[in-house]
mmCIF file of C-alpha atoms in Angstrom:
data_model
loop_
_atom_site.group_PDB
_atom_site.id
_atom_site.type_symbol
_atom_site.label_atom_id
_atom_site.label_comp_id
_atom_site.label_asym_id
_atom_site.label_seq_id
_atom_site.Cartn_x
_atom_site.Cartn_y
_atom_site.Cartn_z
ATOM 1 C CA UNK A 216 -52.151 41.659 84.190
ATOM 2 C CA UNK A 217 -48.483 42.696 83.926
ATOM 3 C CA UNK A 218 -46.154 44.338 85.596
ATOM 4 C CA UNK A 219 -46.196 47.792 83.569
ATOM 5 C CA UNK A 220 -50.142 47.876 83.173
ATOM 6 C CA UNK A 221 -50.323 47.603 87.211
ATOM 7 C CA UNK A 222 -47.916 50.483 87.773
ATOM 8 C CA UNK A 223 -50.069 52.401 85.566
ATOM 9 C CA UNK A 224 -53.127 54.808 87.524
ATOM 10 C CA UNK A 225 -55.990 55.295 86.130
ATOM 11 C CA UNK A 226 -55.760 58.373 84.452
ATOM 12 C CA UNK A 227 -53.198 56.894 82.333
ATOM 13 C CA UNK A 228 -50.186 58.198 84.000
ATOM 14 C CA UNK A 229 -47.261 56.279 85.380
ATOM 15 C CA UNK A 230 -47.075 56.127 89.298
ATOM 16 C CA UNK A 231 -44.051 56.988 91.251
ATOM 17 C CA UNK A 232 -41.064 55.985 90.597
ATOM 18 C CA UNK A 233 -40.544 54.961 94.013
ATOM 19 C CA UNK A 234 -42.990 52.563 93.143
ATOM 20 C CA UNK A 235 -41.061 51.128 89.705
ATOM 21 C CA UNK A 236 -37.946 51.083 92.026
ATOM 22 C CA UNK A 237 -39.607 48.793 94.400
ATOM 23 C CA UNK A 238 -40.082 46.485 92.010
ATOM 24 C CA UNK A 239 -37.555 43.343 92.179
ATOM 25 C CA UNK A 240 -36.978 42.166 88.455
ATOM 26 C CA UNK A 241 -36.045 46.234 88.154
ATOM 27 C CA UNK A 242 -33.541 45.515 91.388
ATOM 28 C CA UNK A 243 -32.471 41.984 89.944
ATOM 29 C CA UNK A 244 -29.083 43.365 87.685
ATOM 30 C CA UNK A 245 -26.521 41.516 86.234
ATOM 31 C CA UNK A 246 -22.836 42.344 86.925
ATOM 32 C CA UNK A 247 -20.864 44.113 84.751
ATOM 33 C CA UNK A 248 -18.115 42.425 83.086
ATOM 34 C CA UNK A 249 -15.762 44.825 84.730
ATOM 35 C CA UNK A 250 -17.434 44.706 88.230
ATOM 36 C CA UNK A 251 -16.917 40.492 87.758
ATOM 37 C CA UNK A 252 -13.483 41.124 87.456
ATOM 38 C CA UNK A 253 -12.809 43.162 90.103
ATOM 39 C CA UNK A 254 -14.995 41.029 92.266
ATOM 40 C CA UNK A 255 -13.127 38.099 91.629
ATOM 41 C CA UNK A 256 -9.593 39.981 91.928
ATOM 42 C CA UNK A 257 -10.562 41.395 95.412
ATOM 43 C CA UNK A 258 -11.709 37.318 96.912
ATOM 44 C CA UNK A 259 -8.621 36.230 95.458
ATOM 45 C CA UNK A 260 -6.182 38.711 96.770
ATOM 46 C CA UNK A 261 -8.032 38.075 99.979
ATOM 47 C CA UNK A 262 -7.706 33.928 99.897
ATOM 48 C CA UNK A 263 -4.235 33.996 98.458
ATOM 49 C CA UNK A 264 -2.186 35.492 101.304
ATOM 50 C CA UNK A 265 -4.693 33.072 103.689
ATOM 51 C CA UNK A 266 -3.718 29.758 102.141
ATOM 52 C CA UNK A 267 -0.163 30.540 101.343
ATOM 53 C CA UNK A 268 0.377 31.716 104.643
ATOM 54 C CA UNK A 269 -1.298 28.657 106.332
ATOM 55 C CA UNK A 270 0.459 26.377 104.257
ATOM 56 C CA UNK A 271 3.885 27.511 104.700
ATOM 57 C CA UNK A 272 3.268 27.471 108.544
ATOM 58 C CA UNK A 273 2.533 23.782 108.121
ATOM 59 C CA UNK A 274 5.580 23.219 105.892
ATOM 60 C CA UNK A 275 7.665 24.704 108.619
ATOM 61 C CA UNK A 276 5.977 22.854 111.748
ATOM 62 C CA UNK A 277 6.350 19.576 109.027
ATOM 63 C CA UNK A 278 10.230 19.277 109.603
ATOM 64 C CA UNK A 279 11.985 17.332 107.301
ATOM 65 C CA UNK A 280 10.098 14.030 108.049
ATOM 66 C CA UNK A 281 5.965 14.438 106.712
ATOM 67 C CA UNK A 282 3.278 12.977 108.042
ATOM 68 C CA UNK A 283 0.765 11.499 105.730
ATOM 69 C CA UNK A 284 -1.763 14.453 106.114
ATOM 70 C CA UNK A 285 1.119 16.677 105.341
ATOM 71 C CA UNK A 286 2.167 14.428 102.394
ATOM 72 C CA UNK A 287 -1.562 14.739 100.838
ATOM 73 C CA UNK A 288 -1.774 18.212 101.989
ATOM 74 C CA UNK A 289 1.254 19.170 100.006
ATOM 75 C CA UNK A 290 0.424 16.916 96.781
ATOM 76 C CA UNK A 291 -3.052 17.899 96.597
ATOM 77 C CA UNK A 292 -1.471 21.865 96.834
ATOM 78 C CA UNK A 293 0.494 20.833 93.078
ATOM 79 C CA UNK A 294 -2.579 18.704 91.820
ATOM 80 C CA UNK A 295 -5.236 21.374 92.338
ATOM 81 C CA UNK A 296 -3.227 24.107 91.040
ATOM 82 C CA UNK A 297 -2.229 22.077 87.863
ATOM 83 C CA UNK A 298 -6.153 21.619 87.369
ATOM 84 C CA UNK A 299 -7.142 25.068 88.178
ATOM 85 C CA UNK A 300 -4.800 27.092 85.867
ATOM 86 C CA UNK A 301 -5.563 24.210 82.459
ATOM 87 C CA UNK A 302 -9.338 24.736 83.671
ATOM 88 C CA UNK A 303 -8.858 28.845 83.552
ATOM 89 C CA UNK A 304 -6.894 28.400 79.795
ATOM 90 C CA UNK A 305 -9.626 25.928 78.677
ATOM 91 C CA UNK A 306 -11.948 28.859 79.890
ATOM 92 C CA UNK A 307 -9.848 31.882 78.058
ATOM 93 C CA UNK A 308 -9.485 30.032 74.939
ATOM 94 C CA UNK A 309 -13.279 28.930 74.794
ATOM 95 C CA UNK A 310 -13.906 32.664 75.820
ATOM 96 C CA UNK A 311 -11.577 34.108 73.223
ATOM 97 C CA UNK A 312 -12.633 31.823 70.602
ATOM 98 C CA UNK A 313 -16.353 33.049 71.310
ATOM 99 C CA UNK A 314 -15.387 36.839 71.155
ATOM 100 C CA UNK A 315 -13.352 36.135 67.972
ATOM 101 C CA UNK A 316 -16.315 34.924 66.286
ATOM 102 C CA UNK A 317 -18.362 37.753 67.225
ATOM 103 C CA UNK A 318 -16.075 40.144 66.658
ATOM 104 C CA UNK A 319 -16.072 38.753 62.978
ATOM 105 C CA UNK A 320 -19.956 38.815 62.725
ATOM 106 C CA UNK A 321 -19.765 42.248 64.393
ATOM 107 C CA UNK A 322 -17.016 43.999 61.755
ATOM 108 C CA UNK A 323 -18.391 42.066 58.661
ATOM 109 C CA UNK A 324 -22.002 43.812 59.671
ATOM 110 C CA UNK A 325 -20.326 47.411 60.210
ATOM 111 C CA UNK A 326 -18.653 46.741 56.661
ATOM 112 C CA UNK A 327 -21.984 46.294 54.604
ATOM 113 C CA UNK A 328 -23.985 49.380 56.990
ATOM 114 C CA UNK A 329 -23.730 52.453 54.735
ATOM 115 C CA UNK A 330 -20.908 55.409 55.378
ATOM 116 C CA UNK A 331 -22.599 57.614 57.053
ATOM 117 C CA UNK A 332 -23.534 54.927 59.752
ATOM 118 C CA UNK A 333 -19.891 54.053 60.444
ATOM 119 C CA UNK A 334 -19.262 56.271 63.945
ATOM 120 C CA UNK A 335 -22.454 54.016 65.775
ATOM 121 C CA UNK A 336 -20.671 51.163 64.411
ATOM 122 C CA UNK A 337 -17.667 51.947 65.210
ATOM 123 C CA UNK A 338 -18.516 52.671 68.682
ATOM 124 C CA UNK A 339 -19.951 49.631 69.152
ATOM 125 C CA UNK A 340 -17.672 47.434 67.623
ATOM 126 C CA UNK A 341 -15.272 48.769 70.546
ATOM 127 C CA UNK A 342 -17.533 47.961 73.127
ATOM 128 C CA UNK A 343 -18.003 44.887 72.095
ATOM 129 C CA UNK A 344 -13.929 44.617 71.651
ATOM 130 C CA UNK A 345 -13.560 46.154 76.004
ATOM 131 C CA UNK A 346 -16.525 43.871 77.074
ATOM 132 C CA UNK A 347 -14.934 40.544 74.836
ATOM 133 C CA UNK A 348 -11.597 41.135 76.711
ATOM 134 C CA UNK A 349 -12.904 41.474 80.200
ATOM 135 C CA UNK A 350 -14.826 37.866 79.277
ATOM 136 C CA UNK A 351 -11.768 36.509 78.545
ATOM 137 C CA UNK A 352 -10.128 37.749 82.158
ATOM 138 C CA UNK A 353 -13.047 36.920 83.732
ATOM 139 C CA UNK A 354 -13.530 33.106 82.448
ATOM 140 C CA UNK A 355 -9.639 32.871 83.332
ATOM 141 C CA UNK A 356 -9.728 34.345 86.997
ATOM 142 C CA UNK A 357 -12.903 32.041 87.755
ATOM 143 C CA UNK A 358 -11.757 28.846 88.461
ATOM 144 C CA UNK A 359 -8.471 29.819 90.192
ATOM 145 C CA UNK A 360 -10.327 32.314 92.888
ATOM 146 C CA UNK A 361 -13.146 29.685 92.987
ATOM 147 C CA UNK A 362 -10.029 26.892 93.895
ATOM 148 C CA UNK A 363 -8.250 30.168 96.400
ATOM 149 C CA UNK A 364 -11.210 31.056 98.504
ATOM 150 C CA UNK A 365 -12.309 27.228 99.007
ATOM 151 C CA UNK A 366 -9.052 26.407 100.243
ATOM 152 C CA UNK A 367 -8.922 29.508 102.176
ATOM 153 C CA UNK A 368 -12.580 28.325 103.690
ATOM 154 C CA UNK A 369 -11.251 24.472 104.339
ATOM 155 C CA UNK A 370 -8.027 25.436 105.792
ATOM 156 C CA UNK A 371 -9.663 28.340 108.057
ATOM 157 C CA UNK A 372 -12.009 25.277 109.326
ATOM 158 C CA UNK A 373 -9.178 22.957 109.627
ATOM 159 C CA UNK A 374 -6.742 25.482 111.549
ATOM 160 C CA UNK A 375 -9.924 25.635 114.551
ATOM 161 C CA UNK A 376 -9.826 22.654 115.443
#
């Protein structure tokens, strides 16, 4: 019995909507490619300001002479932003490599479809171009927001105590 064949009535007709809306593999949606993005803009615009603001408190209450939490503190700020930002270009290029190929695929396909199927194609083909870019954005922003709001979330815990 699936899911369709249950949300039919008897007399063949589909029930409600409300009913089909209810449902939660319907409700279950991925993100958009653009909604990613701006997801992952807003949490790091929000941990940003947080962790550079905490840190350069600490730098200031340091004084010229650092303790050893302050030492690792400030090394580990250089390390894990070295490893972030290769991590988000690994990601780009990977991405970007991926959307190159099937870009290719994609134009060599539209090439052999006859003329007067060219607008569809064409259509498409820049779609796939918008979504392909906001991929690339998207693979590149991940790690450094993930690495910003965990910092944010340590350093919040750290500053209560």
């Amino acid at each position: 019995n699936d899911w369709l064949s249950s949300n039919v009535r008897h007399d063949g007709y589909p029930q409600s909507h409300r009913h089909i809306a209810m449902e939660p593999s319907v409700l279950k949606r991925r993100k958009s490619s653009a909604a990613k993005v701006i997801s992952q803009l807003t949490k790091l615009s929000a941990a940003a300001p947080q962790v550079v603001a905490h840190r350069v408190t600490r730098m200031a209450a340091a004084g010229p002479v650092l303790s050893a939490r302050d030492r690792k503190e400030f090394t580990g700020m250089v390390v894990e932003k070295q490893a972030a930002f290769s991590q988000s270009l690994q990601n780009m290029w990977l991405a970007g490599a991926k959307a190159n190929q099937d870009l290719l695929f994609s134009l060599s396909r539209s090439l052999l479809q006859p003329a007067w199927f060219k607008p569809a194609a064409s259509a498409k083909l820049a779609k796939r171009v918008h979504q392909a870019g906001l991929s690339v954005l998207s693979q590149g922003l991940g790690p450094i927001e993930r690495k910003a709001s965990s910092n944010a979330r340590r350093l919040k815990r750290g500053a209560k105590r």
